[in-house]
Coordinates of C-alpha atoms in Angstrom, one line a residue:
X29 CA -208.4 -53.8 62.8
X30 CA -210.3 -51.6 64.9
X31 CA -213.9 -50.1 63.6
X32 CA -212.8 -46.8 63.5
X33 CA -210.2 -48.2 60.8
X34 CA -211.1 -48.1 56.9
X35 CA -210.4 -50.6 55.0
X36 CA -209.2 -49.4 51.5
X37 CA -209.4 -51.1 48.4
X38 CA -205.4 -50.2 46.9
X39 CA -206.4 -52.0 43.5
X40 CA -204.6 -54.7 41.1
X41 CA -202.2 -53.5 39.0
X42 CA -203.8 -54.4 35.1
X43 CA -202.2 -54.1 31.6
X44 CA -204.1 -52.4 29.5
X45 CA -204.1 -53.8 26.1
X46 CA -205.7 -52.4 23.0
X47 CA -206.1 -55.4 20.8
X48 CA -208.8 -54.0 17.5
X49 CA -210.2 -51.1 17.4
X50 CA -213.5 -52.6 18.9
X51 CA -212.0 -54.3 21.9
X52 CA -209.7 -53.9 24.8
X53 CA -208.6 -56.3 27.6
X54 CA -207.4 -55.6 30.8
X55 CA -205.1 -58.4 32.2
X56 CA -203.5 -58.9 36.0
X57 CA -199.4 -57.8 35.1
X58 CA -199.1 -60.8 36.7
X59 CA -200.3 -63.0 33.8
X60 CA -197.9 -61.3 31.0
X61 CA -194.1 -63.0 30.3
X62 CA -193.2 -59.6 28.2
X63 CA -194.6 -56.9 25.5
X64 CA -192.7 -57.9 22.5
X65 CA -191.4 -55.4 20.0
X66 CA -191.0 -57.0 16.4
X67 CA -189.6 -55.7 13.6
X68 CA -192.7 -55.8 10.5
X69 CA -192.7 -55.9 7.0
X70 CA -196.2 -56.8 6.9
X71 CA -199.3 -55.3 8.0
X72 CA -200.5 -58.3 9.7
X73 CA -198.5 -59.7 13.0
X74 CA -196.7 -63.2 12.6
X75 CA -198.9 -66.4 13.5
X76 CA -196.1 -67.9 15.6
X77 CA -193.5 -66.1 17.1
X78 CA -189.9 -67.6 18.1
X79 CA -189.7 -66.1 21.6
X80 CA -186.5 -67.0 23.7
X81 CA -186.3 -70.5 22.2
X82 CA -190.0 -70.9 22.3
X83 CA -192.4 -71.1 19.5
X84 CA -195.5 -69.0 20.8
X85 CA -198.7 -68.8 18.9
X86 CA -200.2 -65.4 18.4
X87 CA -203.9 -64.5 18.7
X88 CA -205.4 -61.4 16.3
X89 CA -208.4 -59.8 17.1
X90 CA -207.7 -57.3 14.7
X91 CA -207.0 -58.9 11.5
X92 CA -209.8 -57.0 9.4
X93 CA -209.6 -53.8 11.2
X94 CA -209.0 -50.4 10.9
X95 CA -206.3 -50.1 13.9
X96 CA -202.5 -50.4 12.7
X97 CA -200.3 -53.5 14.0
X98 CA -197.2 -52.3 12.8
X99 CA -196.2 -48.6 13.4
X100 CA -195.3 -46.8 10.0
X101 CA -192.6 -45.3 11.1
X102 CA -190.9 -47.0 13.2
X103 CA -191.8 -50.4 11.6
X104 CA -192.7 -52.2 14.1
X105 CA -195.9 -54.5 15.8
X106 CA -196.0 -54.9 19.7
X107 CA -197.2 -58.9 20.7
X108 CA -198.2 -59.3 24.2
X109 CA -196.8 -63.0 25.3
X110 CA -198.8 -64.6 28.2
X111 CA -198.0 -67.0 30.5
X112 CA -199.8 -70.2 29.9
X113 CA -201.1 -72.3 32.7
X114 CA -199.3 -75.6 33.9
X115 CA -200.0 -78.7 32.1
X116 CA -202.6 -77.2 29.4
X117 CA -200.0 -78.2 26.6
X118 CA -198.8 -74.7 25.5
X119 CA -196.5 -72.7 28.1
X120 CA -196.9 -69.6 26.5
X121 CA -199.3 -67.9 24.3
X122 CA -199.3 -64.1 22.5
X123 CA -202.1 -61.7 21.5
X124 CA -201.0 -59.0 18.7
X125 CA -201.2 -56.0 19.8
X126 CA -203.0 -53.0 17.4
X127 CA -204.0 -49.3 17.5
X128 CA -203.9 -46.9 20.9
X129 CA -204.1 -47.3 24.8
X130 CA -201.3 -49.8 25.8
X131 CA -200.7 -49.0 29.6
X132 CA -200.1 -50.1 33.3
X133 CA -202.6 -48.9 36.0
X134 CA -203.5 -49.7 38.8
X135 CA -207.5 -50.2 39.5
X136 CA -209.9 -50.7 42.1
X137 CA -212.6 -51.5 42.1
X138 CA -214.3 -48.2 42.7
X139 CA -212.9 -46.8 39.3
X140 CA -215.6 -49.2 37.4
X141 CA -218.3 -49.5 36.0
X142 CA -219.6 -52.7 34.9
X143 CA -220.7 -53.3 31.3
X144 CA -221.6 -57.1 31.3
X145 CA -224.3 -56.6 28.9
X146 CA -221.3 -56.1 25.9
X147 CA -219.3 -59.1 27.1
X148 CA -217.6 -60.5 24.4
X149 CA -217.7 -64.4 23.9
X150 CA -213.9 -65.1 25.0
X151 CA -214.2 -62.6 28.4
X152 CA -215.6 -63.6 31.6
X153 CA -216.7 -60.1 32.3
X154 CA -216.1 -56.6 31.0
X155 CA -215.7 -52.9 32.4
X156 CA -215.6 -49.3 32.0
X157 CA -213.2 -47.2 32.3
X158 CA -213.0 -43.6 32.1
X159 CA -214.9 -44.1 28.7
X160 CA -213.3 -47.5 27.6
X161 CA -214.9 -50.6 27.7
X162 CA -212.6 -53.2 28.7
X163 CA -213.0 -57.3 28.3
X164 CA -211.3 -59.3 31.3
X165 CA -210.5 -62.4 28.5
X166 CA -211.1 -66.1 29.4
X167 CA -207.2 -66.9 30.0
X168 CA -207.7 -70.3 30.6
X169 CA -210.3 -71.1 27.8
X170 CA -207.8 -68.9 25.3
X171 CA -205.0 -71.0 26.0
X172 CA -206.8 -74.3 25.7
X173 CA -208.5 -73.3 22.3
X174 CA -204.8 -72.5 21.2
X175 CA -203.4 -76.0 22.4
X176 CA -206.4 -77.7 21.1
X177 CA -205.7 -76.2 17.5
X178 CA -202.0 -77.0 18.4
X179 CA -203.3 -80.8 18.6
X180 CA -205.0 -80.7 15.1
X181 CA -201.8 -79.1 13.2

């Protein structure tokens, strides 16, 4: 690379996930197996989901909130199944999905603004975006808090 050259920062592509009304996360796409839809009866998404043979525990930050999991009129609940890391005793893992903003973007870094000072306890850092705050969750200390409770059922 010359110095007349520019390096430019093309960005990551990130999901997008609305998980409460409170809190976002953005996510590498890399990280996700699939967006499950599920048909719901209930207002509240499954605790475990039976997933292409797999039985996939499912995280709710939304449980006692005011943004929907399961669309009225379509009657269904979006879950977002991640891939677990090797050798952490749970291959895959799901957070329900609830409310408004579900996308695929990509960002650079550029577009952000940082907002560390509202990290939440499971993210390792956090961001706005065009008005949005959004966590970057813990992956690795999600998934290992789900295969310890895993242990103790």
């Amino acid at each position: 690379m010359s110095d007349a050259e520019v390096q430019v920062d093309e960005g990551r592509w990130c999901v997008l996930l609305p998980c409460s009304s409170s809190e976002h996360w953005a996510v590498p796409q890399n990280t996700l197996a699939e967006i499950v839809t599920l048909p719901a009866d209930e207002e509240q998404p499954p605790e475990v989901l039976d997933w292409r043979g797999n039985s996939v525990p499912v995280l709710d930050f939304g449980d006692d909130d005011e943004a929907p999991w399961r669309e009225r009129l379509s009657g269904t609940g979006l879950v977002a199944v991640f891939l677990g890391l090797e050798g952490e005793n749970c291959d895959y893992w799901a957070v329900a999905v609830r409310g408004e903003g579900l996308a695929v973007r990509q960002i650079s870094s550029e577009m952000l603004e940082d907002a560390g000072d509202v990290t939440v306890e499971h993210a390792s850092s956090a961001f706005n975006l065009g008005g949005t705050v959004y966590q970057v969750p813990d992956l690795l200390a999600l998934q290992r808090r789900i295969a310890a409770n895993m242990d103790t059922a």
